[in-house]
Amino acid sequence: SQQGEEDPQALSIQEGENATMNCSYKTSINNLQWYRQNSGRGLVHLILIRSNEREKHSGRLRVTLDTSKKSSSLLITASRAADTASYFCATDAGTGNQFYFGTGTSLTVIP
Amino acid sequence: GAGVSQSPRYKVAKRGQDVALRCDPISGHVSLFWYQQALGQGPEFLTYFQNEAQLDKSGLPSDRFFAERPEGSVSTLKIQRTQQEDSAVYLCASSWGGLALYEQYFGPGTRLTVT
């Protein structure tokens, strides 16, 4: 079963705009990670944020984590057509032995 | 160095056949995960290895699924008596650290179609 849910399920924006995706999860965690998947390809790690962190940046990516609300957001600034992909959040569900992905947000960036 | 590789990339099996899917993780990576991804869904956790030890297999959907990593490197996911509901992409990922506490590197997946 999925541990997390992303919102929205699909997002379509113009190139240059910012894209925000949200993720909610159910149990306590050690860390939350965001991955990107281009159509028909494997997943690529984007960013990892630990449970004691509130915000993290990597290039055009900004991730926030609110453990009290069990939620995270991924912001992609100045989007490009190449950012078109599905984005997944994933958590370890506190145990460390398991790793659960959300349902994903499909992002389309229109050139 | 090379990334995670999986073989075969595509597999068509008739219902009832056994299949074996191989994963070559990045050399030296301690952790190895298997996932099942249905079309339009996120990957679903199947099992986790730390070196050669299978620490969690709670995600395996039935006793027809079996995974091993005998020498702590290459792993094989075996599905016996395949069923149509087993059709999916099977993803393998490895990470240098233990448990699900580090970045995972994914292979391209094996697309299994059961007819």
Coordinates of N, CA, C and O in Angstrom, one line a residue, chain B residues 25-87:
Chain B
P25 N 23.6 -4.3 -8.6 CA 23.7 -3.0 -7.9 C 25.0 -2.3 -8.2 O 25.9 -2.9 -8.7
I26 N 25.1 -1.1 -7.7 CA 26.4 -0.4 -7.8 C 27.4 -1.1 -6.9 O 27.0 -1.4 -5.7
S27 N 28.6 -1.3 -7.3 CA 29.6 -2.0 -6.5 C 29.8 -1.3 -5.2 O 30.0 -0.1 -5.1
G28 N 29.7 -2.2 -4.1 CA 30.0 -1.6 -2.8 C 28.8 -1.1 -2.1 O 28.8 -0.8 -0.9
H29 N 27.6 -1.1 -2.8 CA 26.4 -0.6 -2.1 C 25.9 -1.7 -1.1 O 25.8 -2.9 -1.5
V30 N 25.6 -1.3 0.1 CA 25.2 -2.2 1.1 C 23.7 -2.6 1.0 O 23.4 -3.8 1.1
S31 N 22.9 -1.6 0.7 CA 21.4 -1.9 0.6 C 20.9 -2.1 -0.8 O 21.4 -1.5 -1.7
L32 N 19.9 -3.0 -0.9 CA 19.3 -3.3 -2.1 C 17.8 -3.5 -1.9 O 17.4 -4.2 -1.0
F33 N 17.0 -2.8 -2.7 CA 15.6 -2.8 -2.6 C 15.0 -3.3 -3.9 O 15.5 -3.0 -5.0
W34 N 13.9 -4.0 -3.8 CA 13.0 -4.4 -5.0 C 11.7 -3.7 -4.8 O 11.1 -3.7 -3.7
Y35 N 11.2 -3.2 -6.0 CA 9.9 -2.6 -6.0 C 9.1 -3.1 -7.2 O 9.6 -3.5 -8.2
Q36 N 7.8 -3.0 -7.1 CA 6.9 -3.4 -8.2 C 6.1 -2.1 -8.5 O 5.5 -1.4 -7.6
Q37 N 6.1 -1.7 -9.8 CA 5.4 -0.5 -10.2 C 4.4 -0.9 -11.3 O 4.7 -1.2 -12.4
A38 N 3.1 -0.7 -10.9 CA 2.0 -0.9 -11.9 C 1.9 0.4 -12.7 O 2.3 1.5 -12.3
L39 N 1.3 0.3 -13.9 CA 1.1 1.5 -14.8 C 0.4 2.6 -14.1 O -0.7 2.4 -13.5
G40 N 1.0 3.8 -14.1 CA 0.4 5.0 -13.5 C 0.4 5.1 -12.0 O -0.2 6.0 -11.4
Q41 N 1.1 4.1 -11.4 CA 1.2 4.1 -9.9 C 2.6 4.4 -9.5 O 3.6 4.3 -10.2
G42 N 2.8 4.7 -8.2 CA 4.1 4.8 -7.6 C 4.7 3.4 -7.4 O 3.9 2.4 -7.3
P43 N 6.0 3.3 -7.2 CA 6.6 2.0 -6.9 C 6.1 1.5 -5.5 O 6.0 2.3 -4.6
E44 N 5.9 0.2 -5.5 CA 5.5 -0.4 -4.2 C 6.6 -1.3 -3.7 O 7.1 -2.2 -4.4
F45 N 7.0 -1.1 -2.4 CA 8.1 -1.8 -1.8 C 7.8 -3.3 -1.8 O 6.7 -3.8 -1.4
L46 N 8.8 -4.1 -2.2 CA 8.7 -5.6 -2.1 C 9.5 -6.2 -1.0 O 9.1 -6.9 -0.1
T47 N 10.9 -5.9 -1.0 CA 11.8 -6.5 -0.1 C 13.1 -5.7 0.0 O 13.4 -4.9 -0.9
Y48 N 13.8 -5.9 1.1 CA 15.0 -5.1 1.3 C 16.1 -6.1 1.8 O 15.9 -6.9 2.7
F49 N 17.3 -5.9 1.3 CA 18.5 -6.6 1.7 C 19.5 -5.6 2.2 O 19.8 -4.6 1.6
Q50 N 20.2 -6.1 3.3 CA 21.4 -5.4 3.7 C 22.5 -6.4 3.6 O 22.5 -7.4 4.3
N51 N 23.4 -6.1 2.7 CA 24.4 -7.1 2.3 C 23.6 -8.4 1.8 O 22.7 -8.3 1.0
E52 N 24.0 -9.5 2.4 CA 23.3 -10.7 1.9 C 22.0 -11.1 2.7 O 21.3 -12.0 2.4
A53 N 21.8 -10.3 3.8 CA 20.7 -10.6 4.7 C 19.4 -9.9 4.2 O 19.4 -8.7 4.0
Q54 N 18.4 -10.7 4.1 CA 17.0 -10.1 3.7 C 16.4 -9.7 5.0 O 15.8 -10.5 5.7
L55 N 16.4 -8.4 5.2 CA 15.9 -7.9 6.5 C 14.4 -7.6 6.5 O 13.8 -7.6 7.6
D56 N 13.8 -7.5 5.3 CA 12.4 -7.3 5.3 C 11.8 -7.8 4.0 O 12.3 -7.5 2.9
K57 N 10.8 -8.7 4.1 CA 10.2 -9.2 2.8 C 8.7 -9.0 3.0 O 7.9 -9.7 2.3
S58 N 8.3 -8.0 3.8 CA 6.8 -7.9 4.1 C 6.0 -7.4 2.9 O 4.8 -7.6 2.8
G59 N 6.7 -6.9 1.8 CA 6.0 -6.4 0.7 C 5.8 -7.4 -0.4 O 5.0 -7.2 -1.4
L60 N 6.4 -8.6 -0.3 CA 6.2 -9.6 -1.3 C 4.7 -10.0 -1.3 O 4.2 -10.4 -0.3
P61 N 4.0 -10.0 -2.5 CA 2.6 -10.1 -2.5 C 2.1 -11.6 -2.2 O 1.0 -11.7 -1.8
S62 N 2.9 -12.5 -2.4 CA 2.5 -13.9 -2.2 C 3.8 -14.8 -2.0 O 4.9 -14.3 -2.3
D63 N 3.5 -16.0 -1.6 CA 4.7 -17.0 -1.5 C 5.2 -17.4 -2.9 O 6.2 -18.2 -2.9
R64 N 4.6 -16.9 -3.9 CA 5.2 -17.2 -5.3 C 6.4 -16.3 -5.6 O 7.1 -16.6 -6.5
F65 N 6.6 -15.3 -4.8 CA 7.7 -14.3 -5.0 C 8.8 -14.7 -4.0 O 8.6 -14.9 -2.8
F66 N 10.0 -14.7 -4.5 CA 11.2 -15.1 -3.7 C 12.3 -14.2 -4.2 O 12.6 -14.1 -5.4
A67 N 13.1 -13.7 -3.3 CA 14.3 -12.9 -3.6 C 15.5 -13.4 -2.9 O 15.4 -13.8 -1.8
E68 N 16.6 -13.2 -3.5 CA 17.9 -13.6 -2.9 C 19.0 -12.7 -3.3 O 19.0 -12.1 -4.3
R69 N 20.0 -12.7 -2.4 CA 21.2 -11.9 -2.7 C 22.4 -12.6 -2.0 O 22.9 -12.1 -1.0
P70 N 22.7 -13.8 -2.5 CA 23.6 -14.7 -1.7 C 25.0 -14.2 -1.4 O 25.5 -14.6 -0.3
E71 N 25.5 -13.4 -2.2 CA 26.9 -12.9 -1.9 C 26.9 -11.4 -1.6 O 28.0 -10.8 -1.6
G72 N 25.8 -10.9 -1.4 CA 25.7 -9.5 -1.0 C 25.9 -8.5 -2.1 O 26.2 -7.3 -1.9
S73 N 25.8 -9.0 -3.4 CA 25.9 -8.1 -4.5 C 24.7 -8.3 -5.4 O 23.7 -7.7 -5.2
V74 N 24.9 -9.1 -6.4 CA 23.8 -9.4 -7.4 C 22.6 -10.0 -6.6 O 22.7 -10.8 -5.7
S75 N 21.4 -9.5 -7.1 CA 20.2 -10.1 -6.5 C 19.3 -10.6 -7.6 O 19.3 -10.1 -8.7
T76 N 18.5 -11.6 -7.3 CA 17.5 -12.2 -8.2 C 16.2 -12.2 -7.5 O 16.0 -12.6 -6.4
L77 N 15.2 -11.7 -8.3 CA 13.8 -11.8 -7.8 C 13.1 -12.9 -8.7 O 13.1 -12.8 -9.9
K78 N 12.6 -13.9 -8.1 CA 12.0 -15.0 -8.8 C 10.5 -15.0 -8.5 O 10.1 -14.8 -7.4
I79 N 9.8 -15.2 -9.6 CA 8.3 -15.3 -9.5 C 7.9 -16.7 -10.0 O 8.2 -17.0 -11.2
Q80 N 7.3 -17.5 -9.2 CA 6.9 -18.8 -9.6 C 5.4 -18.7 -10.1 O 4.6 -17.9 -9.6
R81 N 5.1 -19.6 -11.1 CA 3.7 -19.7 -11.5 C 3.1 -18.4 -11.8 O 2.1 -18.0 -11.1
T82 N 3.7 -17.6 -12.7 CA 3.2 -16.2 -12.9 C 1.7 -16.1 -13.2 O 1.1 -17.0 -13.8
Q83 N 1.1 -15.1 -12.7 CA -0.3 -14.7 -12.9 C -0.3 -13.4 -13.7 O 0.6 -12.6 -13.6
Q84 N -1.5 -13.1 -14.3 CA -1.6 -11.9 -15.0 C -1.5 -10.7 -14.1 O -0.9 -9.6 -14.6
E85 N -1.9 -10.8 -12.9 CA -1.7 -9.6 -12.0 C -0.3 -9.3 -11.6 O 0.0 -8.3 -11.0
D86 N 0.6 -10.2 -12.0 CA 2.1 -10.0 -11.8 C 2.7 -9.0 -12.8 O 3.8 -8.6 -12.7
S87 N 1.9 -8.8 -13.9 CA 2.4 -7.9 -14.9 C 2.6 -6.5 -14.4 O 1.7 -5.9 -13.8

